[in-house]
mmCIF file of C-alpha atoms and ligand atoms in Angstrom:
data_model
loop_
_atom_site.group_PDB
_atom_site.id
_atom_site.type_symbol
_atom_site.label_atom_id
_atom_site.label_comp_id
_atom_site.label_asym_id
_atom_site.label_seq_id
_atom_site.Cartn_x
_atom_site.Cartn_y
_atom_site.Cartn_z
ATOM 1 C CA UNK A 283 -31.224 -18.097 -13.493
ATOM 2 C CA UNK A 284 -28.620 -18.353 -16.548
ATOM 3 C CA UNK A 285 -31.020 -15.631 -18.966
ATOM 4 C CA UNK A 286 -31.073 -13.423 -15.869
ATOM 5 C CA UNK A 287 -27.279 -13.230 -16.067
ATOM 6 C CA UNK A 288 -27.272 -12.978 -19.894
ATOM 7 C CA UNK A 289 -28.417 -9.206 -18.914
ATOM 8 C CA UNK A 290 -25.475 -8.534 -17.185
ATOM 9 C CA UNK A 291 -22.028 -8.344 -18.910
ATOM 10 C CA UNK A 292 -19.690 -11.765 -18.387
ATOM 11 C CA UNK A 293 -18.166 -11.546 -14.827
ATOM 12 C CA UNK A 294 -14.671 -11.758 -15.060
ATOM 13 C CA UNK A 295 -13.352 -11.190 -11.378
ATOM 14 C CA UNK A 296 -12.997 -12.086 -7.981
ATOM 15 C CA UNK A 297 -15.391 -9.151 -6.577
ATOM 16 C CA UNK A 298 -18.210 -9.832 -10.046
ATOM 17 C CA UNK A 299 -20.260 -12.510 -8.595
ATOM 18 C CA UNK A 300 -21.015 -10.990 -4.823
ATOM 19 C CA UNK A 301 -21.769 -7.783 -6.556
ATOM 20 C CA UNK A 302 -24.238 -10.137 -8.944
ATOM 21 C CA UNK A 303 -25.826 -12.049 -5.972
ATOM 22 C CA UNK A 304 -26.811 -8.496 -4.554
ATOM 23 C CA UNK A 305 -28.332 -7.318 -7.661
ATOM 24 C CA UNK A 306 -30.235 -10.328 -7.964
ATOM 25 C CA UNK A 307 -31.614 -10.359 -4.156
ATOM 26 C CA UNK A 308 -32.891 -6.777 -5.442
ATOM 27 C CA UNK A 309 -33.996 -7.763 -8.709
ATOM 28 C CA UNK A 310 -36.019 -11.065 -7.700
ATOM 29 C CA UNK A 311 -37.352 -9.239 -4.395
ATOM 30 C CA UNK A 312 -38.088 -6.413 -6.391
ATOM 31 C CA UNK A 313 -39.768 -8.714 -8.895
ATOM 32 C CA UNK A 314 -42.106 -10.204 -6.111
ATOM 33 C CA UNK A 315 -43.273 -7.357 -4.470
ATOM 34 C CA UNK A 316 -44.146 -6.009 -7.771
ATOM 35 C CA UNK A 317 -46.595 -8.999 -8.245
ATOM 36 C CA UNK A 318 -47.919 -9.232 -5.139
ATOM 37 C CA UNK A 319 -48.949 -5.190 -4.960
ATOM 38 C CA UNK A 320 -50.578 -5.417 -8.938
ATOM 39 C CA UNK A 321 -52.335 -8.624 -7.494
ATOM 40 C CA UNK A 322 -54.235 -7.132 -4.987
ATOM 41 C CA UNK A 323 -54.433 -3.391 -6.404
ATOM 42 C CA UNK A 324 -55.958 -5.668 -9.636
ATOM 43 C CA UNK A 325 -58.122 -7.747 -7.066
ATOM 44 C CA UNK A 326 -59.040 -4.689 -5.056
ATOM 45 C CA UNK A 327 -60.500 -3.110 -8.695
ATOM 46 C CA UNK A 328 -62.337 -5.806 -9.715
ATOM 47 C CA UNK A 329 -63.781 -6.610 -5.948
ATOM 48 C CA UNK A 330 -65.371 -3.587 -5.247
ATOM 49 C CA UNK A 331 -66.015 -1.597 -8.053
ATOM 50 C CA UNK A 332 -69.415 -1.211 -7.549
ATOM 51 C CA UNK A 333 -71.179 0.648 -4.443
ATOM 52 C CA UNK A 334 -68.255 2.216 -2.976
ATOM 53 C CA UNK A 335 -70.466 3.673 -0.093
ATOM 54 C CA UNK A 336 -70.898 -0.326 1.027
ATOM 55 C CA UNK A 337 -67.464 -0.499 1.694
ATOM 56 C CA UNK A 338 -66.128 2.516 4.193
ATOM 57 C CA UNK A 339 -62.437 3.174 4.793
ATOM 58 C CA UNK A 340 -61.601 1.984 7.931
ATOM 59 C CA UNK A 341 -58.460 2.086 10.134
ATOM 60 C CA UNK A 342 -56.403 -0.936 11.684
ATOM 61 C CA UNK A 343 -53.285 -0.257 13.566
ATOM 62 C CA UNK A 344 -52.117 -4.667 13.404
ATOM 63 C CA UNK A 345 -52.462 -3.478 9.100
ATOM 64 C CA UNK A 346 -50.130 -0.434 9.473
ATOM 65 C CA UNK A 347 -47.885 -2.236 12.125
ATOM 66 C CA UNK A 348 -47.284 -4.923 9.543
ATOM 67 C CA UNK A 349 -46.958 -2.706 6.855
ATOM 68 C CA UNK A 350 -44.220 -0.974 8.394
ATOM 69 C CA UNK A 351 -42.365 -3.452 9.988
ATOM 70 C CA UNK A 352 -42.311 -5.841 6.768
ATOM 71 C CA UNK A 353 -40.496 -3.378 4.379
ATOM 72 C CA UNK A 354 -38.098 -1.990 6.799
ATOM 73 C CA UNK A 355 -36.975 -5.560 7.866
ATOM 74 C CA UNK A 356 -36.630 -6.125 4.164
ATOM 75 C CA UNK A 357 -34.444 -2.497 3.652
ATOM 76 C CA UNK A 358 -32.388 -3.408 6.339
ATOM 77 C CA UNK A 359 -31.619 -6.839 4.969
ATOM 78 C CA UNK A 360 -30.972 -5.072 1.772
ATOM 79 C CA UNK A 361 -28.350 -2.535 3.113
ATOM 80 C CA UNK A 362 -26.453 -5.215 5.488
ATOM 81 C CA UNK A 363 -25.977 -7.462 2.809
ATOM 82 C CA UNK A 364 -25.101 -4.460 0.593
ATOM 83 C CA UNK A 365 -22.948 -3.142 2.580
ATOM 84 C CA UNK A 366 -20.875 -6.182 3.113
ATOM 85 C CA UNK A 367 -20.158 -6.340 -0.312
ATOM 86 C CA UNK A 368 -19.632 -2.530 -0.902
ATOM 87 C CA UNK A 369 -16.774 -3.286 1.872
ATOM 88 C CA UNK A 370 -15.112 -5.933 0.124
ATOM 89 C CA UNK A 371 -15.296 -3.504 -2.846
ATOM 90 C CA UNK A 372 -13.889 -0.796 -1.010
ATOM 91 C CA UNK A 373 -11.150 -2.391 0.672
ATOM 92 C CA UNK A 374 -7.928 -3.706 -1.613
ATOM 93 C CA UNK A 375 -5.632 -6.719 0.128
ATOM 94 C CA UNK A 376 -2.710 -4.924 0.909
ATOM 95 C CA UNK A 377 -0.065 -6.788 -1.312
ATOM 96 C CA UNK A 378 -2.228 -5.863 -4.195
ATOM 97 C CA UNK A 379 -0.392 -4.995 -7.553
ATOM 98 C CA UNK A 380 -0.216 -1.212 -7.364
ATOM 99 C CA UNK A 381 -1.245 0.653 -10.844
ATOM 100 C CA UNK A 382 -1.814 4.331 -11.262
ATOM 101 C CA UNK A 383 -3.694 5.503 -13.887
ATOM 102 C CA UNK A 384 -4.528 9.264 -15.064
ATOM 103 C CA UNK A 385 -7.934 9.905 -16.988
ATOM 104 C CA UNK A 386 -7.566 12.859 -19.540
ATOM 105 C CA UNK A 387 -9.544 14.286 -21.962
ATOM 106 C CA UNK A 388 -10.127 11.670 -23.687
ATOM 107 C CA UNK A 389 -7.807 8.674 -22.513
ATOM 108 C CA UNK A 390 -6.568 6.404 -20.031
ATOM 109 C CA UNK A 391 -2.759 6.819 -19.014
ATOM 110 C CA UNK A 392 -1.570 3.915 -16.789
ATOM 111 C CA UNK A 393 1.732 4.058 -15.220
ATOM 112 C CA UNK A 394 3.036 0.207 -13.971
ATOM 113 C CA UNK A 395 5.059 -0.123 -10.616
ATOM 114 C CA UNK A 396 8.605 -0.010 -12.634
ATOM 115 C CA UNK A 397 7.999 2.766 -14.014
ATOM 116 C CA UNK A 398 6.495 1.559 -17.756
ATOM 117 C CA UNK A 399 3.054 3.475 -19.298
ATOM 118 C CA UNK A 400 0.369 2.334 -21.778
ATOM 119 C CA UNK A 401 -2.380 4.606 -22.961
ATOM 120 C CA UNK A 402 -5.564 2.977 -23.300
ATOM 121 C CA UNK A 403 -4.142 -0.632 -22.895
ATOM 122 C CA UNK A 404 -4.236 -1.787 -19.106
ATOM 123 C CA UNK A 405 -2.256 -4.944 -18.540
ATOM 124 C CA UNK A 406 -2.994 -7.107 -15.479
ATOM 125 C CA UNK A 407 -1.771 -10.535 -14.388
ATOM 126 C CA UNK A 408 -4.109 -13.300 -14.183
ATOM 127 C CA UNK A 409 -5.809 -14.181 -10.584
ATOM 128 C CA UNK A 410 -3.545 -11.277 -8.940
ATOM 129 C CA UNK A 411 -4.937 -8.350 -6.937
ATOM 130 C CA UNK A 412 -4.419 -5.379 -8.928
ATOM 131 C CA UNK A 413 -5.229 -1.632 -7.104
ATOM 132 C CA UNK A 414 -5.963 1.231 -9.542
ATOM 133 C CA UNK A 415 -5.009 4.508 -7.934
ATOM 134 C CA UNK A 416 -6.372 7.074 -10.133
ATOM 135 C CA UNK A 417 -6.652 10.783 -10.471
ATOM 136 C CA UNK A 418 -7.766 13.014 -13.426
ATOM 137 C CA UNK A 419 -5.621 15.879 -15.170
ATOM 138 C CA UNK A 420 -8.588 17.921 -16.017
ATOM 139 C CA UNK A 421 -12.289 17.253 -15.829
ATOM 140 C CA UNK A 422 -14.307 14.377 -13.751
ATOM 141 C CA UNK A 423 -14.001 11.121 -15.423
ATOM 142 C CA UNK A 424 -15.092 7.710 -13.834
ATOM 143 C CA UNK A 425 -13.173 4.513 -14.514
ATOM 144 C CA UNK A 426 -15.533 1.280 -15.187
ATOM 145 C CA UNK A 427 -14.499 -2.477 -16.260
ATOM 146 C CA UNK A 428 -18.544 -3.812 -16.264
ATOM 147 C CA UNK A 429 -16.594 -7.118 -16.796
ATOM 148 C CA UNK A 430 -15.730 -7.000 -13.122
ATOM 149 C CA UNK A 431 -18.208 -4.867 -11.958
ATOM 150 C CA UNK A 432 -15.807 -2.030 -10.911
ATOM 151 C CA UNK A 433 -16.440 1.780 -11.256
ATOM 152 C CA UNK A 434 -14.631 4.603 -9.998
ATOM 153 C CA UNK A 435 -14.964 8.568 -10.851
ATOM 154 C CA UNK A 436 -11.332 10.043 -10.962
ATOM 155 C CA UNK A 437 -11.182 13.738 -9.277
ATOM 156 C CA UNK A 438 -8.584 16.464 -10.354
ATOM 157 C CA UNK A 439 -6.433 17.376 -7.325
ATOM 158 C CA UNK A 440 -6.960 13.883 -5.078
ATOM 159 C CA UNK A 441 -6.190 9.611 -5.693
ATOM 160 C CA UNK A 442 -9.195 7.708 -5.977
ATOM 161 C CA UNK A 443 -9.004 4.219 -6.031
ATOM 162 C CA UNK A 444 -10.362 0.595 -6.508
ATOM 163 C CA UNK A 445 -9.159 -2.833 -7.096
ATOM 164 C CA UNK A 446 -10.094 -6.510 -8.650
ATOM 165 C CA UNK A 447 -8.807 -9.678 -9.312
ATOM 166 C CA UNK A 448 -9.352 -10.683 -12.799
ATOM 167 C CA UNK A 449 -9.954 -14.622 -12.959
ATOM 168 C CA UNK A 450 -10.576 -14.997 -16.287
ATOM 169 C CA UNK A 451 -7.758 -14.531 -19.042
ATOM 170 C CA UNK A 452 -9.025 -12.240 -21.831
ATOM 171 C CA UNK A 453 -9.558 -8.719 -22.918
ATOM 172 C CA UNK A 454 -12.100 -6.568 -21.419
ATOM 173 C CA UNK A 455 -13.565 -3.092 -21.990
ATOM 174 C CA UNK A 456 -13.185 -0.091 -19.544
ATOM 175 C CA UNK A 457 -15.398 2.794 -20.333
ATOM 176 C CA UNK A 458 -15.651 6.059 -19.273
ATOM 177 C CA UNK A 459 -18.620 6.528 -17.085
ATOM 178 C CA UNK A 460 -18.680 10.281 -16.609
ATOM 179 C CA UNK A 461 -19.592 12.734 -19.047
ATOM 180 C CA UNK A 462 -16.262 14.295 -19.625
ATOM 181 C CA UNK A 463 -16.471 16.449 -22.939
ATOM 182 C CA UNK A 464 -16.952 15.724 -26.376
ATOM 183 C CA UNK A 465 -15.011 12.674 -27.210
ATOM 184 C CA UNK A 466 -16.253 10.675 -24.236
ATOM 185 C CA UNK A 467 -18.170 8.275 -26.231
ATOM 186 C CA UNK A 468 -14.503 7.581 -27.490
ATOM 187 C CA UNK A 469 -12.354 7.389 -24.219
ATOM 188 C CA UNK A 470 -12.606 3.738 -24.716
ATOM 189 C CA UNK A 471 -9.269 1.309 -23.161
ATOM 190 C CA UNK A 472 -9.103 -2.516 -22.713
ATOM 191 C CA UNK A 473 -7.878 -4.379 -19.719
ATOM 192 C CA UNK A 474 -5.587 -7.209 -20.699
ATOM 193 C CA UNK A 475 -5.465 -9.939 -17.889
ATOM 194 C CA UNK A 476 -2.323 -12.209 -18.973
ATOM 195 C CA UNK A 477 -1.898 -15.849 -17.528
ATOM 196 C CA UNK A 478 1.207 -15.092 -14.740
ATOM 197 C CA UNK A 479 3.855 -16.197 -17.233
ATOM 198 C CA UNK A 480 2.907 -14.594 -20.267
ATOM 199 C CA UNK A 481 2.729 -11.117 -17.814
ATOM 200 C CA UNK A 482 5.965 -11.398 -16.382
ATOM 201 C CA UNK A 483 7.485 -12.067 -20.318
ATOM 202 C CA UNK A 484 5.205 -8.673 -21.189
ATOM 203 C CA UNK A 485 7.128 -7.016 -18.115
ATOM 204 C CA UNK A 486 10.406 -8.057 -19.019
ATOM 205 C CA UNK A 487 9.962 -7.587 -23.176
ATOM 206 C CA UNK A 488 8.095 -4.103 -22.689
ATOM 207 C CA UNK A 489 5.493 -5.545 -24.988
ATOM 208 C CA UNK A 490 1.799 -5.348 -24.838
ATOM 209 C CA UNK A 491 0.280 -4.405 -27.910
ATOM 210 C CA UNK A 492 1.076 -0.586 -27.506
ATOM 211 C CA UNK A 493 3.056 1.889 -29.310
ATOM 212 C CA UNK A 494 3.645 3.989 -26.409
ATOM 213 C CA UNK A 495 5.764 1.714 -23.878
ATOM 214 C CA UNK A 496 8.409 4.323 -21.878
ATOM 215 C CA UNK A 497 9.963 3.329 -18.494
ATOM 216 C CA UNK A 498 10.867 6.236 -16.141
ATOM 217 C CA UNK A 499 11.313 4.670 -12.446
ATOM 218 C CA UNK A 500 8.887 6.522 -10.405
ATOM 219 C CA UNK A 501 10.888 6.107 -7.038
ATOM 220 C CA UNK A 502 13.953 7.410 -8.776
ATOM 221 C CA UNK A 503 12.329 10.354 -10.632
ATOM 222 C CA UNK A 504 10.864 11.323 -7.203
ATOM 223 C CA UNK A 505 14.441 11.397 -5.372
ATOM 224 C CA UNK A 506 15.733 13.379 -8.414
ATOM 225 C CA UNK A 507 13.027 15.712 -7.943
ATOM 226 C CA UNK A 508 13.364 16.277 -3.666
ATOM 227 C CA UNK A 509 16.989 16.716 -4.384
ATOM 228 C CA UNK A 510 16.553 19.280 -7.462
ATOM 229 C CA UNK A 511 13.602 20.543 -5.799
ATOM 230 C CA UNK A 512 14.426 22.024 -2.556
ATOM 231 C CA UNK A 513 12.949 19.714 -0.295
ATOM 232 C CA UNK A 514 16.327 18.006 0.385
ATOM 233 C CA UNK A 515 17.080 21.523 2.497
ATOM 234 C CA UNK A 516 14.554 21.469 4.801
ATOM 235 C CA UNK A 517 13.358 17.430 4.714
ATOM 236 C CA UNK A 518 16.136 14.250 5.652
ATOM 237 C CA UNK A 519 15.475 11.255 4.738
ATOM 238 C CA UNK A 520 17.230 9.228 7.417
ATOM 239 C CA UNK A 521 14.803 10.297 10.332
ATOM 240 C CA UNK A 522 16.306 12.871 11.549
ATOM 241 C CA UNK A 523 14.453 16.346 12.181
ATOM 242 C CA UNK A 524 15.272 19.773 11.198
ATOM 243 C CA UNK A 525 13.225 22.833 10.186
ATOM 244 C CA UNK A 526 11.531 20.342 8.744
ATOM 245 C CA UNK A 527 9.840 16.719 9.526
ATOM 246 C CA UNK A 528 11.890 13.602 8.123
ATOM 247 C CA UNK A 529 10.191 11.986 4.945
ATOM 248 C CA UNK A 530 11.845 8.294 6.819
ATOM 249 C CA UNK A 531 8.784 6.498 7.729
ATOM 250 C CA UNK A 532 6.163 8.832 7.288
ATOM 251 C CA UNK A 533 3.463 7.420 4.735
ATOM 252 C CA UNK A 534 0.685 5.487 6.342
ATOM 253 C CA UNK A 535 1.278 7.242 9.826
ATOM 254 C CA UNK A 536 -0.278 9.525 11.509
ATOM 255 C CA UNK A 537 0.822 12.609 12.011
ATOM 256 C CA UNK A 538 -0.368 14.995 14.820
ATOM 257 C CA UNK A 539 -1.508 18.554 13.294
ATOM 258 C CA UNK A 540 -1.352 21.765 15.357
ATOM 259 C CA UNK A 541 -4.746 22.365 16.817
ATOM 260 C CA UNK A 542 -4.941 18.961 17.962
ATOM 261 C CA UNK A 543 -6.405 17.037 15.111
ATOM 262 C CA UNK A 544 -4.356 13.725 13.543
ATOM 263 C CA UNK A 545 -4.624 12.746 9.728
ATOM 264 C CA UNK A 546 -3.381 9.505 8.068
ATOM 265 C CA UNK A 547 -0.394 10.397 5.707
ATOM 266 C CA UNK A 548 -2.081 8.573 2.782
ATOM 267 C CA UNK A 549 -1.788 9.989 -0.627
ATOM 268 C CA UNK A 550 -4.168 12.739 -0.701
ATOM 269 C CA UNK A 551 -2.494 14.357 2.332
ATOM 270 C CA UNK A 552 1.075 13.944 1.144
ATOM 271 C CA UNK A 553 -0.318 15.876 -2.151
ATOM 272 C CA UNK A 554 -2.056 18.461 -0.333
ATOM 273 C CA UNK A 555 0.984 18.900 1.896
ATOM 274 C CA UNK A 556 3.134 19.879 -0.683
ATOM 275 C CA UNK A 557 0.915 21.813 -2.935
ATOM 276 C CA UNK A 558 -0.836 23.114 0.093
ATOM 277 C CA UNK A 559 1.290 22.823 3.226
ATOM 278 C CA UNK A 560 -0.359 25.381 5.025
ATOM 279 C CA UNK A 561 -3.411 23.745 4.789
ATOM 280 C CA UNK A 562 -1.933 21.319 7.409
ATOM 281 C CA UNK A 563 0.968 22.168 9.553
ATOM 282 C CA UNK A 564 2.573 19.833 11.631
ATOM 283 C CA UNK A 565 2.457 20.287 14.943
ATOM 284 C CA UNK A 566 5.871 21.543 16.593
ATOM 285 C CA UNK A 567 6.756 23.103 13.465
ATOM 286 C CA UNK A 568 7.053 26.412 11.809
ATOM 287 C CA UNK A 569 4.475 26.897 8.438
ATOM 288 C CA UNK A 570 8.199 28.405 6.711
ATOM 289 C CA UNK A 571 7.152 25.521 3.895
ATOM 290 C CA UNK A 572 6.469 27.421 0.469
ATOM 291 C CA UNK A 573 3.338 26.087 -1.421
ATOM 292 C CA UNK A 574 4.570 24.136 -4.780
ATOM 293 C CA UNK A 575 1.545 24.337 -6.218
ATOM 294 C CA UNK A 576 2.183 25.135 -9.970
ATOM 295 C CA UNK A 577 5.729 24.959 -9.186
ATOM 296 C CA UNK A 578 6.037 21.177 -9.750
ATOM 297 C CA UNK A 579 4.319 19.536 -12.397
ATOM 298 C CA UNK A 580 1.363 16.518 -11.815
ATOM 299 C CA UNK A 581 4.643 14.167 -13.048
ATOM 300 C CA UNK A 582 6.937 15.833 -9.981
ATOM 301 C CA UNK A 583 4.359 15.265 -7.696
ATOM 302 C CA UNK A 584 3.576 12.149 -8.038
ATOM 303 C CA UNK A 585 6.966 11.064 -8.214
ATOM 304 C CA UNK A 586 8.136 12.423 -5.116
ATOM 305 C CA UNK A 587 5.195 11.164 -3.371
ATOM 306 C CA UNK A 588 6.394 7.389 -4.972
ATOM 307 C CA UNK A 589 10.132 8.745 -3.413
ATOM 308 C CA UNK A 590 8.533 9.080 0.060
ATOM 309 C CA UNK A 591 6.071 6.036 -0.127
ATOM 310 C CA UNK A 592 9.406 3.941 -0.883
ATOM 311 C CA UNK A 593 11.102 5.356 2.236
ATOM 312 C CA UNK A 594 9.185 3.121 4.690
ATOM 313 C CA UNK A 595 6.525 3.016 6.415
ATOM 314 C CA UNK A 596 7.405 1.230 9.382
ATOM 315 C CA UNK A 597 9.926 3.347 11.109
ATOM 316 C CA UNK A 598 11.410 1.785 14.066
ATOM 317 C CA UNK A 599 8.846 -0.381 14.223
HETATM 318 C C1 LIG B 840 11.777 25.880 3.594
HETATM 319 C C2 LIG B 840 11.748 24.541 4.055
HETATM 320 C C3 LIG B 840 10.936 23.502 3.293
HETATM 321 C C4 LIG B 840 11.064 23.138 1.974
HETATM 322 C C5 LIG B 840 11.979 23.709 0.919
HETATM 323 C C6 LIG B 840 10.125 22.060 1.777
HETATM 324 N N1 LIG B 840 9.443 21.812 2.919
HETATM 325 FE FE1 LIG B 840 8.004 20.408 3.213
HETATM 326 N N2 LIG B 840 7.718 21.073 5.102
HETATM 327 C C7 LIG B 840 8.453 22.059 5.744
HETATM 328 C C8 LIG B 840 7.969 22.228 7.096
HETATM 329 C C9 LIG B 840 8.506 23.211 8.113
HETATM 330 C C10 LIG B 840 6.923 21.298 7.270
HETATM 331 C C11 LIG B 840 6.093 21.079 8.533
HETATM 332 C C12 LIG B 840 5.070 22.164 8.695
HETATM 333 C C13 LIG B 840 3.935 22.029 7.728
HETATM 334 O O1 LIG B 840 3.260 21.014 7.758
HETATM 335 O O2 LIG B 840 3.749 22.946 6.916
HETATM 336 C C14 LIG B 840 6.791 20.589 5.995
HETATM 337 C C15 LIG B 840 5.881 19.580 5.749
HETATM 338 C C16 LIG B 840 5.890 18.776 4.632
HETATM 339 C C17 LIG B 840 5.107 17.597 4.480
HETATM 340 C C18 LIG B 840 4.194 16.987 5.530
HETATM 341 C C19 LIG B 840 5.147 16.177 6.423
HETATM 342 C C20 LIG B 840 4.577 15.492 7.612
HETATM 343 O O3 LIG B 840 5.387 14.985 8.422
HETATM 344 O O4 LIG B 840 3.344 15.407 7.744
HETATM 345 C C21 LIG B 840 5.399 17.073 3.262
HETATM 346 C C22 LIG B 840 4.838 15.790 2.636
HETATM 347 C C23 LIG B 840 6.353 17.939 2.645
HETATM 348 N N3 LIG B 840 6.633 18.961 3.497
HETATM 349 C C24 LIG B 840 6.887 17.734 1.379
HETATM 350 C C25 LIG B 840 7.837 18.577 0.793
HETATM 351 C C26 LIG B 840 8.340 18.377 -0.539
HETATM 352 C C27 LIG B 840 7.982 17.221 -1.474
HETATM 353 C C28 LIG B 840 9.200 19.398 -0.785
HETATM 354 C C29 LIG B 840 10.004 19.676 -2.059
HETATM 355 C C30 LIG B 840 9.248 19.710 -3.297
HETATM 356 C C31 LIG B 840 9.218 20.228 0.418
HETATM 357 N N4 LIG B 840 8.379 19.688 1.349
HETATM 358 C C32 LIG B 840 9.979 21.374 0.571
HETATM 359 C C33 LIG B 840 9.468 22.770 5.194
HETATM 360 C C34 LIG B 840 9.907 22.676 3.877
HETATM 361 CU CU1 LIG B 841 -13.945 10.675 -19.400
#
């Protein structure tokens, strides 16, 4: 149905047309049912608008069975077919491109793996998996590319994230979705998907059509940080354990808690465990770990977090 699709924004990645053929299973059953319930409430007017008293109510439990059983068929059809797709959506291939990206009132900040930023520019490599892994520096904002049917909000205080593959070389608008202040009509950015070659020039050349283009290297600006910091007295890096567990080949396990529970160390609980750490203690260890929250800034946290992400995550495995 090519005018259907004229309604929707040009989809321009991997994850666009699944999350097209759901909207139109809604839209066309949607459609249907409308007809088919005007039809007969129509019908129903015209048939017996005369002598109501000719025409009792009357009860019939095969009518309500059917009635009941029909839709809810239908809604479950709806939600297992949904839900397929919302996991696809959910759930980045894990050699995806990793790009982190801070929403502020009122732009987009996006920091690239070696270390590079744009503001408001987002450049991606053509037919790659890219993962956005966002957070806000004030208020709620929500990251959206209609073009490939991706939308995100972006908290204060905790990584949210999504992913795409753009298949379609060109330049596409990202909006802010979440009514973030004043200027939020204007928090406006552009994804730039560049053919492989022409990315990897932009990589090497530091050009992409902004004026802001500074490289920092995140991993190395995070072991700066836990040795100026004062983690480096309590934490080792090379597994071994003190007052303190080792950062070697903690992110993406689990770690056991005291009172029983585990947690994953993802992100959000490496961030909470350093602004936080009482929040969470490890089990077998003394809480003697002073919160840095306010101590380091956003920049310090998430570069030691990159420090301890690139110390493994497969110990002795
Ligand atoms: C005074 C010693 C001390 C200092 C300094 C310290 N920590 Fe800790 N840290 C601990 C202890 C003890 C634990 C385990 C108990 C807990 O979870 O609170 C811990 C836990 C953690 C955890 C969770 C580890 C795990 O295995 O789950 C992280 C992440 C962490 N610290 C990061 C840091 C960072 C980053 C710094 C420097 C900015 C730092 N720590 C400075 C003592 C310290
Ligand atoms: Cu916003």
């Amino acid at each position: 149905m090519a005018w259907l699709h004229r309604l929707l924004p040009e989809a321009a990645s991997s994850l666009a047309p699944g999350v097209d053929a759901v909207f139109s299973l809604i839209f066309w059953m949607s459609l249907f049912w409308f007809v088919v319930i005007q039809g007969v409430l129509i019908f129903f007017v015209l048939r017996y608008r005369k002598n109501r008293t000719r025409y009792p109510a009357f009860h019939s439990v095969a009518l309500e069975v059917f009635w009941t059983l029909v839709p809810t068929f239908l809604v479950m059809v709806l939600f297992v077919y949904g839900w397929r797709q919302f996991r696809n959506l959910r759930y980045a291939p894990s050699d995806a491109l990793e790009i982190h990206v801070t929403g502020r009132q009122w732009l987009w900040q996006f920091t690239y793996p070696d270390g590079r930023t744009t503001l408001n520019d987002l450049v991606v490599p053509l037919n790659r998996d890219v993962q956005i892994v966002m957070k806000s520096a004030d208020v709620l904002h929500s990251f959206f590319v209609p073009a490939f049917r991706v939308k995100q909000d972006l908290l204060p205080d905790r990584y949210t994230r999504l992913w795409f593959r753009a298949t379609r070389a060109d330049t596409f608008e990202i909006y802010c979705a979440e009514y973030c202040g004043t200027g939020h009509s204007r928090m406006l950015g552009r994804v730039i998907v560049l053919p492989e070659d022409a990315y990897e020039t932009w990589k090497n050349r530091g050009e992409g059509g902004t004026a802001s283009t500074k490289r920092v290297d995140p991993v190395e600006r995070g072991r700066q940080v836990y040795e100026t910091r004062g983690c480096k007295a309590c934490h080792s890096i090379d597994g071994s354990r003190g007052v303190a567990p080792s950062f070697l080949g903690l992110y993406g396990h689990s770690v056991e808690l005291e009172g029983g529970e585990t947690v994953l160390a993802d992100e959000n609980y490496l961030r909470e465990s350093i602004l936080d750490p009482q929040r969470k203690v490890v089990k077998g260890f003394q809480p003697v770990m002073p919160p840095f929250q306010g101590v380091l800034s956003e920049e310090e946290v998430d570069a030691v977090i990159a420090f301890i992400r690139s110390l493994g995550t497969e110990e002795g495995e």
